[in-house]
PDB file of C-alpha atoms in Angstrom:
ATOM      1  CA  MET A  13      62.252 -66.951 -63.192  1.00  0.00           C
ATOM      2  CA  LEU A  14      61.407 -70.641 -63.229  1.00  0.00           C
ATOM      3  CA  LEU A  15      59.136 -71.945 -65.926  1.00  0.00           C
ATOM      4  CA  GLY A  16      57.250 -75.126 -65.386  1.00  0.00           C
ATOM      5  CA  ARG A  17      54.192 -77.167 -66.073  1.00  0.00           C
ATOM      6  CA  HIS A  18      51.867 -79.267 -63.993  1.00  0.00           C
ATOM      7  CA  THR A  19      51.832 -82.901 -65.093  1.00  0.00           C
ATOM      8  CA  GLY A  20      48.401 -83.576 -63.650  1.00  0.00           C
ATOM      9  CA  ARG A  21      49.599 -86.745 -61.999  1.00  0.00           C
ATOM     10  CA  ASN A  22      50.468 -86.955 -58.351  1.00  0.00           C
ATOM     11  CA  ASN A  23      50.669 -83.163 -58.203  1.00  0.00           C
ATOM     12  CA  VAL A  24      54.103 -83.178 -59.840  1.00  0.00           C
ATOM     13  CA  PHE A  25      55.292 -79.840 -61.171  1.00  0.00           C
ATOM     14  CA  LEU A  26      58.194 -79.998 -63.645  1.00  0.00           C
ATOM     15  CA  LEU A  27      60.553 -77.045 -63.671  1.00  0.00           C
ATOM     16  CA  ASP A  28      62.531 -75.904 -66.687  1.00  0.00           C
ATOM     17  CA  CYS A  29      65.878 -74.744 -65.338  1.00  0.00           C
ATOM     18  CA  SER A  30      67.808 -75.038 -68.602  1.00  0.00           C
ATOM     19  CA  PHE A  31      68.497 -71.299 -68.643  1.00  0.00           C
ATOM     20  CA  LEU A  32      70.399 -71.483 -65.346  1.00  0.00           C
ATOM     21  CA  PRO A  33      74.195 -71.813 -65.428  1.00  0.00           C
ATOM     22  CA  SER A  34      75.118 -75.455 -65.184  1.00  0.00           C
ATOM     23  CA  TYR A  35      76.382 -76.335 -61.722  1.00  0.00           C
ATOM     24  CA  THR A  36      78.097 -79.390 -63.166  1.00  0.00           C
ATOM     25  CA  THR A  37      79.938 -77.358 -65.787  1.00  0.00           C
ATOM     26  CA  LYS A  38      81.074 -74.724 -63.303  1.00  0.00           C
ATOM     27  CA  HIS A  39      82.099 -77.476 -60.901  1.00  0.00           C
ATOM     28  CA  GLU A  40      84.111 -79.187 -63.667  1.00  0.00           C
ATOM     29  CA  TYR A  41      85.843 -75.902 -64.525  1.00  0.00           C
ATOM     30  CA  ARG A  42      86.716 -75.268 -60.874  1.00  0.00           C
ATOM     31  CA  GLU A  43      87.903 -78.849 -60.397  1.00  0.00           C
ATOM     32  CA  ALA A  44      90.099 -78.789 -63.519  1.00  0.00           C
ATOM     33  CA  PHE A  45      91.565 -75.433 -62.508  1.00  0.00           C
ATOM     34  CA  ALA A  46      92.352 -76.809 -59.035  1.00  0.00           C
ATOM     35  CA  LEU A  47      94.195 -79.778 -60.557  1.00  0.00           C
ATOM     36  CA  PHE A  48      96.520 -77.404 -62.412  1.00  0.00           C
ATOM     37  CA  ASP A  49      96.929 -75.155 -59.339  1.00  0.00           C
ATOM     38  CA  LYS A  50      99.642 -77.431 -57.976  1.00  0.00           C
ATOM     39  CA  ARG A  51     100.733 -75.065 -55.181  1.00  0.00           C
ATOM     40  CA  GLY A  52      97.224 -74.239 -53.999  1.00  0.00           C
ATOM     41  CA  THR A  53      97.761 -70.501 -54.516  1.00  0.00           C
ATOM     42  CA  GLY A  54      94.756 -69.916 -56.764  1.00  0.00           C
ATOM     43  CA  GLN A  55      97.169 -69.386 -59.670  1.00  0.00           C
ATOM     44  CA  VAL A  56      98.090 -71.596 -62.625  1.00  0.00           C
ATOM     45  CA  PRO A  57     101.261 -71.073 -64.684  1.00  0.00           C
ATOM     46  CA  ARG A  58     100.713 -69.667 -68.174  1.00  0.00           C
ATOM     47  CA  GLU A  59     102.466 -72.712 -69.705  1.00  0.00           C
ATOM     48  CA  SER A  60      99.599 -74.923 -68.470  1.00  0.00           C
ATOM     49  CA  LEU A  61      96.838 -72.979 -70.226  1.00  0.00           C
ATOM     50  CA  GLY A  62      96.636 -75.176 -73.340  1.00  0.00           C
ATOM     51  CA  GLU A  63      96.640 -78.376 -71.337  1.00  0.00           C
ATOM     52  CA  LEU A  64      93.977 -77.001 -68.984  1.00  0.00           C
ATOM     53  CA  LEU A  65      91.739 -76.036 -71.911  1.00  0.00           C
ATOM     54  CA  ARG A  66      92.183 -79.454 -73.510  1.00  0.00           C
ATOM     55  CA  SER A  67      91.327 -81.175 -70.223  1.00  0.00           C
ATOM     56  CA  LEU A  68      87.911 -79.512 -70.503  1.00  0.00           C
ATOM     57  CA  GLY A  69      87.294 -80.719 -74.043  1.00  0.00           C
ATOM     58  CA  GLN A  70      88.478 -77.661 -75.961  1.00  0.00           C
ATOM     59  CA  ASN A  71      90.802 -78.210 -78.888  1.00  0.00           C
ATOM     60  CA  PRO A  72      92.923 -75.093 -79.355  1.00  0.00           C
ATOM     61  CA  THR A  73      95.767 -75.220 -81.851  1.00  0.00           C
ATOM     62  CA  GLN A  74      99.275 -74.430 -80.682  1.00  0.00           C
ATOM     63  CA  ALA A  75      98.970 -71.045 -82.403  1.00  0.00           C
ATOM     64  CA  GLU A  76      95.713 -70.314 -80.544  1.00  0.00           C
ATOM     65  CA  VAL A  77      97.301 -71.272 -77.237  1.00  0.00           C
ATOM     66  CA  ALA A  78     100.247 -68.956 -77.964  1.00  0.00           C
ATOM     67  CA  GLU A  79      97.809 -66.083 -78.637  1.00  0.00           C
ATOM     68  CA  LEU A  80      95.787 -66.855 -75.515  1.00  0.00           C
ATOM     69  CA  GLU A  81      98.935 -67.022 -73.387  1.00  0.00           C
ATOM     70  CA  LYS A  82      99.592 -63.394 -74.351  1.00  0.00           C
ATOM     71  CA  THR A  83      96.324 -62.392 -72.651  1.00  0.00           C
ATOM     72  CA  VAL A  84      97.391 -63.643 -69.213  1.00  0.00           C
ATOM     73  CA  GLY A  85     100.377 -62.942 -67.005  1.00  0.00           C
ATOM     74  CA  ALA A  86     103.029 -65.436 -65.925  1.00  0.00           C
ATOM     75  CA  THR A  87     100.242 -67.009 -63.863  1.00  0.00           C
ATOM     76  CA  PHE A  88      96.475 -66.600 -64.016  1.00  0.00           C
ATOM     77  CA  ASN A  89      93.620 -66.997 -61.555  1.00  0.00           C
ATOM     78  CA  TYR A  90      90.271 -68.742 -61.956  1.00  0.00           C
ATOM     79  CA  ASP A  91      88.384 -65.628 -63.089  1.00  0.00           C
ATOM     80  CA  GLU A  92      91.024 -64.914 -65.750  1.00  0.00           C
ATOM     81  CA  PHE A  93      90.742 -68.527 -66.852  1.00  0.00           C
ATOM     82  CA  LEU A  94      86.953 -68.223 -67.215  1.00  0.00           C
ATOM     83  CA  THR A  95      87.466 -65.149 -69.401  1.00  0.00           C
ATOM     84  CA  VAL A  96      89.779 -67.152 -71.682  1.00  0.00           C
ATOM     85  CA  LEU A  97      87.496 -70.195 -71.672  1.00  0.00           C
ATOM     86  CA  ASN A  98      84.419 -68.136 -72.534  1.00  0.00           C
ATOM     87  CA  ARG A  99      86.118 -66.002 -75.169  1.00  0.00           C
ATOM     88  CA  PRO A 100      83.703 -64.032 -77.353  1.00  0.00           C
ATOM     89  CA  ASP A 101      84.679 -65.645 -80.669  1.00  0.00           C
ATOM     90  CA  GLY A 102      84.226 -69.135 -79.223  1.00  0.00           C
ATOM     91  CA  TRP A 103      86.186 -72.244 -80.128  1.00  0.00           C
ATOM     92  CA  LYS A 104      86.675 -73.808 -83.522  1.00  0.00           C
ATOM     93  CA  PRO A 105      85.427 -77.373 -83.854  1.00  0.00           C
ATOM     94  CA  ALA A 106      88.163 -79.994 -84.074  1.00  0.00           C
ATOM     95  CA  GLY A 107      87.111 -80.955 -87.585  1.00  0.00           C
ATOM     96  CA  THR A 108      84.936 -83.671 -89.037  1.00  0.00           C
ATOM     97  CA  ALA A 109      85.909 -87.276 -89.568  1.00  0.00           C
ATOM     98  CA  ASP A 110      85.679 -86.766 -93.329  1.00  0.00           C
ATOM     99  CA  GLU A 111      88.120 -83.842 -93.185  1.00  0.00           C
ATOM    100  CA  PHE A 112      90.688 -85.910 -91.286  1.00  0.00           C
ATOM    101  CA  ILE A 113      90.181 -88.918 -93.545  1.00  0.00           C
ATOM    102  CA  LYS A 114      90.770 -86.760 -96.634  1.00  0.00           C
ATOM    103  CA  GLY A 115      94.010 -85.580 -95.051  1.00  0.00           C
ATOM    104  CA  PHE A 116      95.184 -89.160 -94.506  1.00  0.00           C
ATOM    105  CA  GLN A 117      94.204 -90.191 -98.058  1.00  0.00           C
ATOM    106  CA  VAL A 118      97.187 -88.197 -99.320  1.00  0.00           C
ATOM    107  CA  PHE A 119      99.431 -90.796 -97.650  1.00  0.00           C
ATOM    108  CA  ASP A 120      97.362 -93.810 -98.769  1.00  0.00           C
ATOM    109  CA  LYS A 121      99.382 -94.769-101.853  1.00  0.00           C
ATOM    110  CA  ALA A 122      97.484 -98.032-102.437  1.00  0.00           C
ATOM    111  CA  GLY A 123      94.086 -96.364-101.990  1.00  0.00           C
ATOM    112  CA  ASN A 124      92.959 -99.144 -99.650  1.00  0.00           C
ATOM    113  CA  GLY A 125      92.179 -97.145 -96.502  1.00  0.00           C
ATOM    114  CA  PHE A 126      95.449 -98.069 -94.773  1.00  0.00           C
ATOM    115  CA  ILE A 127      98.692 -96.222 -94.093  1.00  0.00           C
ATOM    116  CA  GLY A 128     101.864 -97.500 -92.509  1.00  0.00           C
ATOM    117  CA  ALA A 129     102.112 -97.157 -88.733  1.00  0.00           C
ATOM    118  CA  GLY A 130     105.504 -95.464 -89.160  1.00  0.00           C
ATOM    119  CA  GLU A 131     104.075 -93.063 -91.705  1.00  0.00           C
ATOM    120  CA  LEU A 132     101.184 -92.230 -89.359  1.00  0.00           C
ATOM    121  CA  ARG A 133     103.686 -91.565 -86.581  1.00  0.00           C
ATOM    122  CA  TYR A 134     105.654 -89.295 -88.919  1.00  0.00           C
ATOM    123  CA  VAL A 135     102.521 -87.358 -89.914  1.00  0.00           C
ATOM    124  CA  LEU A 136     101.475 -86.877 -86.286  1.00  0.00           C
ATOM    125  CA  THR A 137     104.915 -85.862 -85.004  1.00  0.00           C
ATOM    126  CA  GLN A 138     106.241 -83.828 -87.920  1.00  0.00           C
ATOM    127  CA  LEU A 139     103.344 -82.164 -89.752  1.00  0.00           C
ATOM    128  CA  GLY A 140     100.725 -79.618 -88.702  1.00  0.00           C
ATOM    129  CA  GLU A 141     100.020 -79.591 -84.972  1.00  0.00           C
ATOM    130  CA  LYS A 142     103.015 -81.699 -83.983  1.00  0.00           C
ATOM    131  CA  MET A 143     102.551 -84.317 -81.283  1.00  0.00           C
ATOM    132  CA  THR A 144     105.283 -85.808 -79.124  1.00  0.00           C
ATOM    133  CA  ASP A 145     106.261 -89.468 -79.497  1.00  0.00           C
ATOM    134  CA  GLU A 146     104.719 -90.090 -76.067  1.00  0.00           C
ATOM    135  CA  GLU A 147     101.405 -88.548 -77.176  1.00  0.00           C
ATOM    136  CA  VAL A 148     101.392 -90.713 -80.308  1.00  0.00           C
ATOM    137  CA  ASP A 149     102.183 -93.817 -78.221  1.00  0.00           C
ATOM    138  CA  GLU A 150      99.191 -93.027 -76.006  1.00  0.00           C
ATOM    139  CA  LEU A 151      96.978 -92.392 -79.035  1.00  0.00           C
ATOM    140  CA  LEU A 152      97.947 -95.666 -80.716  1.00  0.00           C
ATOM    141  CA  LYS A 153      97.810 -97.754 -77.536  1.00  0.00           C
ATOM    142  CA  GLY A 154      95.479-100.673 -78.144  1.00  0.00           C
ATOM    143  CA  PHE A 155      94.764 -99.697 -81.742  1.00  0.00           C
ATOM    144  CA  PRO A 156      95.026-102.662 -84.149  1.00  0.00           C
ATOM    145  CA  VAL A 157      97.987-102.698 -86.530  1.00  0.00           C
ATOM    146  CA  GLN A 158      97.716-105.219 -89.377  1.00  0.00           C
ATOM    147  CA  ASP A 159     100.970-106.045 -91.158  1.00  0.00           C
ATOM    148  CA  GLY A 160     102.416-102.694 -90.076  1.00  0.00           C
ATOM    149  CA  GLN A 161      99.364-100.875 -91.476  1.00  0.00           C
ATOM    150  CA  ILE A 162      96.608 -98.899 -89.738  1.00  0.00           C
ATOM    151  CA  ASN A 163      93.092 -98.449 -91.073  1.00  0.00           C
ATOM    152  CA  TYR A 164      92.929 -94.665 -90.898  1.00  0.00           C
ATOM    153  CA  HIS A 165      89.132 -94.567 -91.316  1.00  0.00           C
ATOM    154  CA  SER A 166      88.734 -96.582 -88.096  1.00  0.00           C
ATOM    155  CA  PHE A 167      91.554 -94.664 -86.448  1.00  0.00           C
ATOM    156  CA  VAL A 168      89.919 -91.275 -87.106  1.00  0.00           C
ATOM    157  CA  ARG A 169      86.473 -92.419 -85.995  1.00  0.00           C
ATOM    158  CA  SER A 170      87.907 -94.005 -82.854  1.00  0.00           C
ATOM    159  CA  ILE A 171      89.836 -90.878 -81.880  1.00  0.00           C
ATOM    160  CA  LEU A 172      86.922 -88.528 -82.545  1.00  0.00           C
ATOM    161  CA  SER A 173      84.542 -90.681 -80.501  1.00  0.00           C
ATOM    162  CA  GLN A 174      86.677 -90.316 -77.353  1.00  0.00           C
TER     163      GLN A 174
END
């Protein structure tokens, strides 16, 4: 059922199709899945599930990925992937800027909004959801470091805006 309204000008009739599944979204899902289907078999290895989800803007924790990996076999097809992607309990938001900033304040000994670049690297690679050194390098690429210090307020806002 298409809902619409006549604009009265030039016999234009506007249709409201917002209730239809988004072609763009489905196309993006299919395209992302195809990128991870390296052999062209219609199957993606279980180990790629977290990366595939993140490529589509989801932010599962490592623990969530481990749980989700239990729901698929050694490989999974596109329909199985859609089931995981559209899970009934949804996805947790990544967190707010204020929540991340409060976390970094613990390491801000001077209380000036800055932490050492080495300390930031340590936090990101050793605590919580651990990142690899390569991931941290990519994250910090092009980010200003002043006297070995990083403004974590700007850092958080920059990362969350990507």
